[in-house]
Coordinates of C-alpha atoms in Angstrom, one line a residue:
Chain T
X223 CA 31.1 13.4 86.6
X224 CA 29.0 14.1 89.6
X225 CA 30.5 15.7 92.3
X226 CA 31.2 12.9 94.6
X227 CA 31.0 14.5 98.7
X228 CA 32.2 12.0 101.5
X229 CA 30.8 12.7 104.9
X230 CA 33.5 12.6 108.0
X231 CA 36.2 14.4 108.2
X232 CA 37.2 15.3 104.7
X233 CA 35.0 16.4 101.8
X234 CA 35.2 16.2 98.4
X235 CA 34.0 18.7 95.5
X236 CA 35.5 15.3 93.4
X237 CA 38.7 13.6 94.2
X238 CA 41.5 14.9 92.4
X239 CA 42.8 11.9 89.8
X240 CA 46.0 10.6 89.5
X241 CA 45.9 12.5 85.9
X242 CA 45.6 16.0 87.1
X243 CA 47.8 15.6 89.8
X244 CA 51.3 17.5 89.0
X245 CA 48.8 19.3 86.0
X246 CA 47.4 22.2 88.3
X247 CA 48.6 24.7 90.8
X248 CA 47.5 23.1 94.5
X249 CA 47.0 26.0 97.5
X250 CA 45.4 25.7 100.4
X251 CA 43.9 27.9 102.4
X252 CA 43.7 27.2 106.4
X253 CA 40.8 28.7 108.4
X254 CA 41.2 29.1 111.7
X255 CA 37.9 30.2 113.4
X256 CA 37.5 33.1 115.6
X257 CA 41.1 32.5 116.4
X258 CA 40.7 35.1 119.5
X259 CA 37.2 33.0 121.1
X260 CA 39.7 29.9 120.2
X261 CA 43.5 31.5 122.7
X262 CA 40.5 32.6 125.0
X263 CA 39.1 29.7 125.7
X264 CA 42.5 27.8 125.8
X265 CA 43.3 30.2 128.5
X266 CA 39.6 30.2 130.2
X267 CA 38.3 26.5 129.6
X268 CA 36.0 27.1 132.3
X269 CA 33.9 29.9 130.4
X270 CA 33.1 27.2 127.4
X271 CA 29.7 27.7 126.4
X272 CA 29.4 30.7 127.8
X273 CA 28.4 33.4 125.2
X274 CA 31.3 34.9 125.5
X275 CA 32.9 38.8 124.3
X276 CA 35.7 40.0 123.0
X277 CA 35.9 43.9 123.3
X278 CA 37.2 45.7 120.5
X279 CA 39.4 47.8 123.4
X280 CA 40.8 47.0 127.0
X281 CA 39.1 50.3 128.3
X282 CA 35.5 49.2 128.4
X283 CA 35.1 52.4 129.6
X284 CA 36.0 53.3 126.3
X285 CA 32.7 53.3 124.5
X286 CA 34.1 49.6 122.4
X287 CA 32.5 47.8 120.3
X288 CA 31.9 43.6 120.2
X289 CA 36.0 43.0 118.7
X290 CA 34.4 39.2 118.7
X291 CA 31.9 36.5 119.4
X292 CA 31.8 33.1 119.8
X293 CA 28.9 30.9 118.5
X294 CA 27.5 30.9 121.1
X295 CA 26.8 34.6 121.9
X296 CA 25.7 35.0 118.0
X297 CA 22.9 33.1 118.4
X298 CA 21.9 35.9 121.4
X299 CA 22.2 38.2 118.9
X300 CA 25.3 39.9 119.3
X301 CA 27.6 40.8 116.1
X302 CA 30.9 41.7 115.3
X303 CA 30.8 45.0 115.1
X304 CA 28.2 46.1 118.5
X305 CA 28.5 48.7 120.6
X306 CA 29.5 46.6 124.3
X307 CA 26.5 48.7 125.3
X308 CA 24.2 46.8 124.2
X309 CA 25.7 43.2 124.5
X310 CA 24.2 43.3 127.4
X311 CA 21.1 44.3 126.5
X312 CA 21.3 41.6 124.0
X313 CA 22.1 39.1 126.4
X314 CA 22.9 38.9 130.7
X315 CA 24.8 35.9 130.2
X316 CA 28.0 37.8 128.3
X317 CA 31.1 37.3 129.5
X318 CA 33.7 40.7 128.1
X319 CA 37.2 39.5 127.6
X320 CA 39.7 42.9 126.9
X321 CA 41.5 41.5 124.3
X322 CA 44.9 40.3 123.6
X323 CA 46.5 41.3 120.8
X324 CA 50.3 39.6 121.5
X325 CA 48.4 36.1 122.4
X326 CA 46.2 35.9 119.3
X327 CA 50.0 37.3 116.8
X328 CA 51.0 34.9 119.3
X329 CA 49.1 31.8 119.2
X330 CA 49.0 33.2 114.7
X331 CA 53.1 32.9 114.1
X332 CA 53.1 29.6 116.4
X333 CA 50.7 28.0 113.1
X334 CA 52.6 29.9 110.6
X335 CA 56.5 28.6 112.0
X336 CA 54.8 24.5 111.8
X337 CA 53.0 24.8 108.2
X338 CA 56.6 26.8 107.1
X339 CA 58.1 23.0 108.3
X340 CA 55.8 21.8 106.2
X341 CA 55.1 23.8 103.0
X342 CA 58.0 25.7 101.1
X343 CA 55.6 28.8 100.5
X344 CA 53.4 30.1 102.9
X345 CA 50.9 33.0 103.1
X346 CA 50.1 35.3 105.6
X347 CA 46.8 36.1 105.3
X348 CA 45.1 37.5 107.8
X349 CA 44.4 36.8 112.1
X350 CA 43.7 32.9 111.9
X351 CA 44.5 32.6 108.0
X352 CA 46.8 31.3 105.7
X353 CA 47.5 30.2 102.3
X354 CA 50.3 27.5 100.8
X355 CA 51.3 26.7 98.0
X356 CA 51.4 23.2 97.9
X357 CA 52.4 22.9 94.8
X358 CA 54.0 19.8 93.5
X359 CA 53.7 18.5 97.4
X360 CA 50.8 15.5 96.7
X361 CA 52.9 13.3 94.5
X362 CA 55.0 13.1 98.7
X363 CA 51.4 11.9 100.0
X364 CA 49.6 8.8 98.2
X365 CA 46.1 11.4 98.5
X366 CA 45.1 14.9 98.5
X367 CA 43.1 14.6 101.7
X368 CA 46.2 12.3 103.5
X369 CA 47.9 15.8 102.8
X370 CA 45.8 17.9 104.0
X371 CA 44.7 15.6 106.8
X372 CA 48.9 16.1 108.0
X373 CA 48.6 20.4 107.3
X374 CA 45.4 20.3 109.7
X375 CA 47.6 17.7 112.7
X376 CA 50.9 20.5 112.6
X377 CA 48.5 23.6 112.9
X378 CA 46.9 21.2 116.1
X379 CA 49.9 20.2 117.5
X380 CA 51.5 24.3 116.7
X381 CA 48.7 26.0 118.8
X382 CA 48.2 23.7 121.7
X383 CA 44.3 22.2 119.6
X384 CA 43.2 25.3 117.5
X385 CA 40.9 24.1 115.5
X386 CA 41.3 25.1 111.7
X387 CA 40.0 24.1 108.4
X388 CA 41.5 23.7 105.2
X389 CA 40.1 24.0 101.5
X390 CA 41.8 23.0 98.2
X391 CA 41.9 23.6 95.3
X392 CA 43.8 25.5 91.5
X393 CA 43.5 28.9 93.6
X394 CA 43.5 31.3 96.3
X395 CA 40.5 32.7 96.3
X396 CA 38.1 28.7 95.5
X397 CA 40.6 27.7 97.8
X398 CA 40.1 30.7 100.5
X399 CA 35.9 29.9 99.8
X400 CA 36.0 25.7 99.9
X401 CA 38.3 26.2 103.8
X402 CA 34.9 28.9 105.2
X403 CA 32.7 26.3 103.8
X404 CA 34.2 22.8 105.1
X405 CA 32.9 22.1 108.9
X406 CA 35.7 22.2 111.8
X407 CA 38.1 20.0 111.5
X408 CA 37.6 19.2 108.3
X409 CA 39.1 19.6 104.6
X410 CA 37.5 20.5 101.4
X411 CA 39.1 19.5 97.4
X412 CA 38.0 21.6 94.7
X413 CA 40.0 20.5 91.7
X414 CA 40.0 22.3 89.3
X415 CA 37.2 22.0 86.6
X416 CA 34.9 22.5 89.1
X417 CA 35.7 25.2 90.8
X418 CA 32.8 27.4 88.9
X419 CA 30.5 24.5 89.2
X420 CA 31.1 24.4 93.7
X421 CA 31.5 28.8 93.3
X422 CA 28.1 28.8 91.8
X423 CA 25.8 28.1 94.6
X424 CA 27.5 29.7 97.2
X425 CA 26.6 33.4 98.2
X426 CA 28.2 36.5 96.7
X427 CA 29.0 37.4 100.4
X428 CA 32.2 35.3 99.5
X429 CA 33.2 37.7 97.5
X430 CA 35.6 40.6 98.7
X431 CA 34.0 43.4 97.4
X432 CA 33.5 46.7 98.3
X433 CA 30.3 47.0 100.5
X434 CA 29.0 49.3 98.2
X435 CA 29.0 47.3 95.7
X436 CA 27.9 44.9 97.9
X437 CA 24.9 46.8 98.5
X438 CA 24.0 46.9 94.9
X439 CA 24.2 43.6 94.6
X440 CA 21.7 43.1 96.6
X441 CA 20.0 45.8 95.2
X442 CA 19.9 43.2 91.7
X443 CA 18.6 40.9 93.2
X444 CA 21.5 39.0 92.8
X445 CA 21.9 36.3 95.1
X446 CA 24.2 33.1 94.5
X447 CA 28.6 33.9 92.5
X448 CA 26.2 31.8 89.7
X449 CA 23.7 34.6 88.8
X450 CA 26.9 37.3 88.4
X451 CA 29.2 35.0 86.6
X452 CA 26.5 34.4 83.6
X453 CA 26.6 38.1 84.0
X454 CA 28.7 39.2 81.0
X455 CA 32.2 41.0 82.0
X456 CA 32.0 43.9 80.6
X457 CA 28.4 44.6 82.1
X458 CA 29.8 44.0 85.4
X459 CA 32.5 46.6 84.7
X460 CA 30.6 49.3 82.9
X461 CA 29.3 49.2 85.9
X462 CA 31.7 48.6 89.0
X463 CA 35.0 49.3 86.9
X464 CA 37.7 47.0 88.0
X465 CA 36.0 45.6 91.2
X466 CA 33.1 44.1 88.8
X467 CA 36.1 42.5 86.3
X468 CA 37.6 40.7 89.2
X469 CA 33.8 39.7 91.0
X470 CA 33.1 38.0 88.2
X471 CA 36.3 36.1 87.0
X472 CA 36.1 35.3 91.5
X473 CA 33.5 34.4 90.4
X474 CA 33.7 31.4 87.9
X475 CA 36.8 30.4 90.3
X476 CA 39.5 31.9 88.3
X477 CA 42.0 33.8 90.6
X478 CA 46.0 34.3 89.4
X479 CA 47.4 35.5 92.3
X480 CA 50.4 34.1 93.5
X481 CA 50.7 32.7 96.7
X482 CA 53.5 35.4 98.4
X483 CA 55.7 33.1 101.1
X484 CA 57.0 36.0 104.1
X485 CA 60.0 36.8 104.4
X486 CA 62.6 35.0 107.1
X487 CA 63.3 38.1 109.8
X488 CA 65.7 39.3 112.3
X489 CA 64.5 41.4 114.6
X490 CA 66.1 44.7 114.5
X491 CA 67.1 45.9 117.7
X492 CA 69.1 49.6 118.6
X493 CA 70.6 50.2 122.8
X494 CA 71.3 53.1 125.1
X495 CA 73.2 53.1 128.3
X496 CA 72.5 55.9 130.4
X497 CA 75.4 57.8 132.0
X498 CA 73.4 57.2 134.9
X499 CA 70.2 55.2 135.4
X500 CA 67.3 57.7 135.3
X501 CA 63.4 57.2 137.3
X502 CA 61.8 60.3 135.0
X503 CA 59.3 59.1 132.9
X504 CA 60.3 62.4 130.6
X505 CA 63.6 61.2 130.3
X506 CA 63.2 57.3 129.4
X507 CA 61.1 58.9 126.8
X508 CA 63.2 60.5 124.6
X509 CA 65.9 57.1 125.1
X510 CA 62.4 56.3 123.0
X511 CA 62.7 58.5 120.9
X512 CA 65.5 58.4 120.1
X513 CA 66.2 55.0 119.8
X514 CA 63.0 54.9 116.8
X515 CA 65.1 57.2 115.4
X516 CA 68.1 55.3 115.1
X517 CA 65.7 52.1 113.8
X518 CA 64.5 54.1 111.5
X519 CA 68.0 55.2 109.5
X520 CA 68.7 51.2 109.3
X521 CA 68.7 50.3 106.4
X522 CA 67.3 46.2 107.2
X523 CA 63.2 48.2 107.9
X524 CA 64.0 50.0 103.9
X525 CA 60.6 50.7 103.3
X526 CA 58.5 48.3 105.4
X527 CA 55.6 49.5 108.2
X528 CA 56.4 48.4 112.0
X529 CA 53.4 45.8 113.1
X530 CA 55.2 45.1 116.3
X531 CA 58.1 46.1 118.4
X532 CA 59.4 45.2 122.1
X533 CA 60.8 47.7 124.5
X534 CA 63.7 46.0 127.1
X535 CA 64.0 48.1 129.9
X536 CA 67.1 46.9 131.9
X537 CA 67.4 47.9 135.8
X538 CA 70.2 47.5 138.3
X539 CA 67.8 43.0 140.0
X540 CA 65.4 43.1 136.9
X541 CA 64.2 43.9 133.2
X542 CA 60.6 45.5 132.3
X543 CA 59.9 44.7 129.2
X544 CA 57.0 45.3 126.7
X545 CA 55.3 43.9 123.8
X546 CA 53.3 46.2 121.8
X547 CA 51.4 45.0 118.5
X548 CA 49.8 47.6 116.6
X549 CA 46.6 47.1 114.8
X550 CA 47.1 48.2 111.8
X551 CA 51.1 48.7 110.1
X552 CA 52.6 51.8 111.0
X553 CA 54.8 53.2 108.2
X554 CA 55.1 56.9 109.7
X555 CA 57.7 57.3 112.7
X556 CA 55.5 59.9 114.4
X557 CA 52.4 58.8 113.7
X558 CA 54.4 55.0 115.6
X559 CA 55.7 57.9 118.4
X560 CA 51.7 58.7 119.1
X561 CA 50.5 55.2 119.5
X562 CA 53.7 54.7 121.9
X563 CA 53.0 57.7 124.1
X564 CA 49.1 56.1 123.8
X565 CA 49.7 52.5 124.6
X566 CA 52.4 52.7 126.5
X567 CA 50.2 56.3 129.4
X568 CA 50.4 55.6 133.0
X569 CA 52.9 52.7 133.1
X570 CA 54.9 52.8 136.1
X571 CA 58.3 51.5 135.8
X572 CA 59.7 49.6 138.4
X573 CA 62.4 50.8 139.3
X574 CA 65.8 53.5 137.6
X575 CA 66.6 52.4 134.0
X576 CA 70.1 52.2 133.7
X577 CA 70.4 51.1 129.8
X578 CA 67.5 50.4 127.4
X579 CA 66.3 48.4 123.9
X580 CA 63.8 49.4 121.2
X581 CA 63.2 46.0 119.0
X582 CA 60.7 45.8 115.8
X583 CA 60.3 42.9 116.1
X584 CA 57.0 42.1 113.0
X585 CA 58.0 44.2 109.9
X586 CA 54.8 44.3 107.7
X587 CA 55.1 45.5 103.7
X588 CA 56.7 48.8 102.5
X589 CA 54.8 52.0 103.0
X590 CA 52.7 53.1 100.5
X591 CA 51.6 56.8 100.3
X592 CA 50.3 56.4 96.8
X593 CA 46.9 56.2 96.9
X594 CA 45.3 53.8 94.0
X595 CA 43.6 56.0 91.1
X596 CA 40.3 53.2 91.2
X597 CA 39.5 53.5 94.7
X598 CA 36.1 53.1 96.0
X599 CA 34.5 56.4 97.5
X600 CA 34.1 54.1 100.8
X601 CA 37.0 53.3 101.2
X602 CA 38.3 56.9 99.7
X603 CA 36.2 58.3 103.3
X604 CA 37.1 56.0 105.7
X605 CA 39.9 56.9 104.3
X606 CA 39.0 60.1 105.1
X607 CA 37.8 60.0 108.2
X608 CA 41.3 57.8 109.6
X609 CA 42.7 61.2 108.2
X610 CA 41.1 63.8 110.2
X611 CA 40.5 61.4 113.6
X612 CA 44.3 61.1 113.5
X613 CA 44.6 64.8 112.7
X614 CA 42.5 65.7 115.2
X615 CA 43.8 63.6 117.9
X616 CA 47.0 65.3 117.5
X617 CA 45.2 69.5 117.4
X618 CA 42.8 69.0 119.0
X619 CA 40.5 69.7 116.4
X620 CA 39.6 68.6 112.7
X621 CA 41.2 71.7 111.3
X622 CA 38.3 70.9 108.4
X623 CA 35.1 73.5 107.1
X624 CA 32.3 72.6 105.6
X625 CA 30.2 75.2 103.1
X626 CA 26.1 75.4 105.3
X627 CA 23.5 77.9 103.5
X628 CA 22.4 79.8 105.7
X629 CA 20.1 82.3 104.0
X630 CA 20.9 81.9 100.4
X631 CA 18.1 83.5 99.8
X632 CA 18.8 86.7 101.3
X633 CA 19.9 89.6 99.3
X634 CA 23.4 90.2 101.4
X635 CA 26.3 88.1 100.4
X636 CA 27.7 87.4 102.5
X637 CA 24.1 86.4 104.4
X638 CA 23.9 83.6 102.0
X639 CA 27.0 81.5 103.3
X640 CA 28.7 80.2 106.4
X641 CA 32.2 78.3 106.7
X642 CA 31.0 75.3 109.3
X643 CA 33.9 74.1 111.6
X644 CA 33.4 69.8 109.9
X645 CA 33.6 66.0 112.2
X646 CA 32.6 63.5 110.6
Chain Q
X266 CA 4.7 72.7 117.1
X267 CA 8.4 71.4 116.6
X268 CA 10.0 70.3 120.7
X269 CA 13.7 71.9 120.4
X270 CA 16.1 69.5 120.2
X271 CA 18.5 71.2 122.8
X272 CA 21.6 70.6 120.6
X273 CA 23.4 74.7 121.1
X274 CA 23.3 76.9 118.1
X275 CA 27.4 76.8 118.2
X276 CA 27.0 79.8 116.5
X277 CA 30.6 81.0 117.7
X278 CA 31.6 78.1 114.8
X279 CA 30.3 79.8 112.0
X280 CA 32.6 81.7 109.9
X281 CA 30.4 83.9 107.1
X282 CA 31.7 83.6 103.4
X283 CA 32.3 86.3 101.0
X284 CA 32.7 88.7 103.4
X285 CA 33.4 92.2 101.7
X286 CA 37.0 93.4 102.8
X287 CA 37.7 97.1 102.7
X288 CA 38.9 98.9 100.1
X289 CA 40.4 102.0 98.8
X290 CA 39.1 104.6 96.0
X291 CA 39.6 107.2 94.3
X292 CA 36.0 108.9 93.2
X293 CA 35.3 112.1 91.2
X294 CA 33.0 114.7 91.6
X295 CA 30.2 112.7 90.9
X296 CA 31.3 110.5 93.3
X297 CA 32.4 107.6 90.5
X298 CA 35.3 105.0 91.1
X299 CA 38.1 106.3 89.2
X300 CA 40.3 103.7 90.6
X301 CA 41.2 101.0 92.4
X302 CA 44.2 100.5 95.1
X303 CA 45.8 97.2 94.2
X304 CA 48.7 95.5 94.7
X305 CA 51.1 98.8 95.8
X306 CA 49.4 101.2 93.3
X307 CA 46.1 102.6 91.8
X308 CA 45.0 100.4 89.0
X309 CA 42.7 102.8 86.9
X310 CA 39.0 101.5 85.5
X311 CA 38.7 101.9 82.4
X312 CA 34.4 101.1 82.1
X313 CA 32.1 100.5 84.4
X314 CA 30.1 97.4 83.3
X315 CA 27.1 98.3 85.3
X316 CA 25.6 99.4 89.0
X317 CA 22.8 98.9 90.6
X318 CA 21.5 99.8 94.7
X319 CA 20.9 97.2 96.8
X320 CA 18.5 98.3 100.0
X321 CA 17.2 96.3 103.3
X322 CA 16.8 96.1 107.0
X323 CA 15.7 99.3 106.7
X324 CA 13.6 97.8 110.4
X325 CA 16.9 97.0 112.6
X326 CA 20.7 98.7 111.3
X327 CA 19.5 100.4 107.2
X328 CA 22.1 98.3 104.8
X329 CA 22.7 101.1 101.8
X330 CA 24.7 99.5 99.0
X331 CA 26.3 101.3 95.2
X332 CA 27.7 97.4 94.1
X333 CA 29.9 98.9 90.6
X334 CA 30.7 96.2 88.7
X335 CA 34.1 97.6 87.1
X336 CA 36.2 96.7 84.8
X337 CA 40.7 97.4 85.7
X338 CA 42.8 99.1 82.7
X339 CA 44.9 95.1 83.6
X340 CA 41.4 93.2 81.6
X341 CA 40.1 92.1 85.0
X342 CA 36.9 92.8 86.4
X343 CA 36.2 93.3 90.3
X344 CA 32.6 94.0 91.6
X345 CA 33.4 97.0 94.3
X346 CA 30.8 98.5 96.7
X347 CA 29.9 101.9 98.1
X348 CA 28.5 101.9 101.7
X349 CA 25.5 104.6 101.8
X350 CA 25.3 105.1 105.4
X351 CA 29.5 105.3 106.0
X352 CA 30.7 106.3 103.1
X353 CA 33.1 103.2 102.4
X354 CA 34.4 100.4 100.2
X355 CA 34.0 97.7 100.1
X356 CA 35.0 94.8 97.6
X357 CA 33.4 92.1 97.3
X358 CA 31.9 89.3 95.3
X359 CA 28.9 89.9 93.9
X360 CA 26.6 90.0 90.5
X361 CA 23.1 91.6 90.4
X362 CA 22.3 89.2 88.0
X363 CA 21.7 86.7 90.9
X364 CA 19.8 88.7 93.4
X365 CA 18.3 90.9 91.3
X366 CA 19.6 94.3 93.0
X367 CA 18.0 97.3 91.6
X368 CA 19.8 98.8 89.0
X369 CA 20.6 102.5 89.2
X370 CA 20.7 104.6 86.0

């Protein structure tokens, strides 16, 4: 049976027939394209139609990068990751905004909460992306399309008008691709038997593979997932290791990763009352460190990483509050202290603080120190660079050296090689 | 002509590798090494396996070294040299085969 495509709100690769209902797993994927841009446009509707850029850092002078840009920006040649100094050279009318990760996370959180009310298991993938296990739910609705439209409506209501796309398929990967290929506010449904056909003409850019593998696939002249699916999985595994095998399976529409639902979380808080109100930053910071130490000992935290925390300081007549969302989950207390000291630098307390509370408002997965044996060299190199940057930030130098040839031809042994400071 | 890149050389950041380390050597009357001071005691030299001479940089500060590849009593093999200009002994990893010093008979 050929694929049936309907123009309008919902696109079907093929409609799930009644006999298929209940037979297969059904996973829906929500994709909110450029969520931060949409959030900024909701706050500042007058910017609609302008090339908007959201910077990677609040301080533009620090040589930040483009974190997100809208369609108008992309049309002007702006891309994510581009240095900010190049933005105005390419697009004179670009509007550069500082990032407000707290607001983006909040909008995303509202969406996840709304989805959790509608479906039993919702997995938060990344900002603007979520997987929803809707297996069995299709029986509650006359058609799959109605169910997906209900999810989109719930998202729109919760976020006061953010536009999303939904894909439904028997597994996470296919549903994610389906959502990405859908039009704004529309959905794409891909039944199990059509998954490979659906993916075949699409670019392998959708595959979650390393840059190194992408580069090699490009050099091999491969263009679509269909071409990857026709290669022997043994050959792919021989070339790319486990990543090659996984890419082959995904390209054929096979993915058995389960939807891992968010766990309900109650913020963990610790408070401290000062014997006499303090106005001194050093004493305030000592209080924050003490509370972090106490929070780290709390059993509820277990081995989880911190993604967001809140500082609340009570003064005589007012309250000072600051919510900090971390760019990446942090599992090490000393590192968290470093980040906090940087983020709170220059903060002026509005009065003498009588009590202080630190709340861990969002936790991530467990902190895993063990590295995989099979990470790609690009990933490994990225981690090394991050670790070196962290060491440099703490101690002022990397403390690393590399061996360089100075006079390798010299007859005098100590003249041949030297150690020079290494800063990747 | 290649233009100057204007990048500072930062020579102070260079740390030379394989620097010679001073060592105490007991010698016989002819100047051949007999024992090497290591780990708080003299260790006898069982055999001199090889010997070569290195002369270089006569035009500025002459370098004149007499290298010995010696096998110690405990079985370890070390390369030591005598700086003939200042009559002091040093330990340094080196092989005559690699860089072709002049063999001394």
